[in-house]
Amino acid sequence: MRTKITAAITAIGAYVPEDKLTNADLEKIVETNDEWIQTRTGIKERRILRGEGKATSDMVVPAVRALCDKRGIEPGDIEVLIVATVTPDMFFPSTANVACDKLGMKNTWGFDLLAACSGFLFALTTGASLVESGRYKRVCVVGADKMSSIIDYSDRTTCILFGDGAGAVLLEPNIDGYGVLDSILKTDGSGGKYLNMKAGGSLNPASVETVTNKMHYAYQEGQAVFKFAVTGMADVAYELMQRNNLDANDIAWLVPHQANKRIIDATARRMGLQDDKVMMNIEHYGNTTAATIPLCLWDYRKKLNKGDNIVLAAFGGGFTWGATLVKWEY
Ligand SMILES: CC(C)(COP(=O)(O)OP(=O)(O)OC[C@H]1O[C@@H](n2cnc3c(N)ncnc32)[C@H](O)[C@@H]1OP(=O)(O)O)[C@@H](O)C(=O)NCCC(=O)NCCS
């Protein structure tokens, strides 16, 4: 009988830019205040990638390098690179292609995956399937977004939420039952009208009109998104627990997408988890879209123990949402 192969996470890497954009900084740009932002979202500051010619791949590269150093491998040892992002350097070539070139990964293939804030979970499941197939032994999954490139800093309802960053994990085969064990992933395109970027694609190619009408910025109807996110993320995380016969005592960590502290709290409550089992770093980075979950894993890396059951959960534009169960391998 063939041994079941699972995809274990064997290393994490991450990168956040040095520059901070605090709530006090935002108070000088739009009509807002620190108290409102903290109470409604839990965010205190975000990181912003500044500098001419700096793009999402410039955060992917150090995140992948950090992961390789941790694992004691060269970037060229990675067979597949998947980059989840809504802010690729360009439409094409893919950010994965660009990053492979910058990292000297001559024999690696890869691609970008777009599922907004659920991008990392969709990419993780995709990458895990490549490993589980037995065909690939080193797959790197990155979530990276330079949200500052698509945010309108005169719109106080969106500019307070987002920041820039990248996080990466390495997936390798395991035959002892560690790694990505189950995923429930969902999409509902009817939610697209609430959270999107209208121009730059084939529907509304770039024109003077699209620029004038600010159609190259992220558009969000915050309350509608909040309503769907708060039930979507909690429901799917709970469904994953049920399906795997897990109760709150069996779970070491919830790693939620960091969009809003209130959404995270609601998910934790539904799962019956106390705050000390919930990874949270939204106050420092805001919503980095595809990067939030690997950034959390990286921030909490010293607290992870072999055998921990970890539930990753996300919700985002599309709508897209999902939850993934991981048994920690190291
Ligand atoms: C954006 C969000 C924080 C707004 O919080 P909210 O509690 O829904 O706030 P509302 O939109 O109802 O606005 C309440 C009031 O605050 C005001 N307001 C909005 N942004 C503000 C800001 N940055 N500072 C101060 N006041 C603000 C509004 O104009 C409104 O004023 P009014 O009552 O006089 O009309 C919240 O809706 C949210 O987090 N949504 C989900 C976002 C998300 O998760 N997106 C990513 C999905 S992955």
Short mmCIF file of C-alpha atoms in Angstrom, two decimals, residues 150-155 158 196-200 203-220:
data_model
loop_
_atom_site.label_atom_id
_atom_site.label_comp_id
_atom_site.label_asym_id
_atom_site.label_seq_id
_atom_site.Cartn_x
_atom_site.Cartn_y
_atom_site.Cartn_z
CA ILE A 150 -3.83 50.57 -4.84
CA ILE A 151 -5.07 52.60 -1.86
CA ASP A 152 -6.59 56.05 -2.19
CA TYR A 153 -5.04 58.01 0.67
CA SER A 154 -7.84 60.56 0.51
CA ASP A 155 -10.45 57.87 1.31
CA THR A 158 -10.05 52.30 3.22
CA ASN A 196 -12.98 45.34 -5.93
CA MET A 197 -10.63 47.35 -8.10
CA LYS A 198 -12.63 48.33 -11.14
CA ALA A 199 -10.09 49.36 -13.73
CA GLY A 200 -6.89 48.12 -15.30
CA LEU A 203 -13.44 45.31 -18.47
CA ASN A 204 -12.15 48.84 -17.94
CA PRO A 205 -8.71 49.19 -19.51
CA ALA A 206 -6.67 52.12 -18.24
CA SER A 207 -7.79 55.44 -19.69
CA VAL A 208 -7.87 59.09 -18.69
CA GLU A 209 -11.42 58.47 -17.50
CA THR A 210 -10.51 55.49 -15.28
CA VAL A 211 -7.72 57.48 -13.68
CA THR A 212 -9.88 60.59 -13.20
CA ASN A 213 -12.62 58.49 -11.60
CA LYS A 214 -10.13 56.81 -9.24
CA MET A 215 -11.00 53.37 -10.61
CA HIS A 216 -7.47 52.01 -10.06
CA TYR A 217 -7.91 52.11 -6.29
CA ALA A 218 -9.41 49.47 -4.02
CA TYR A 219 -13.13 50.09 -3.60
CA GLN A 220 -14.93 48.78 -0.55
#
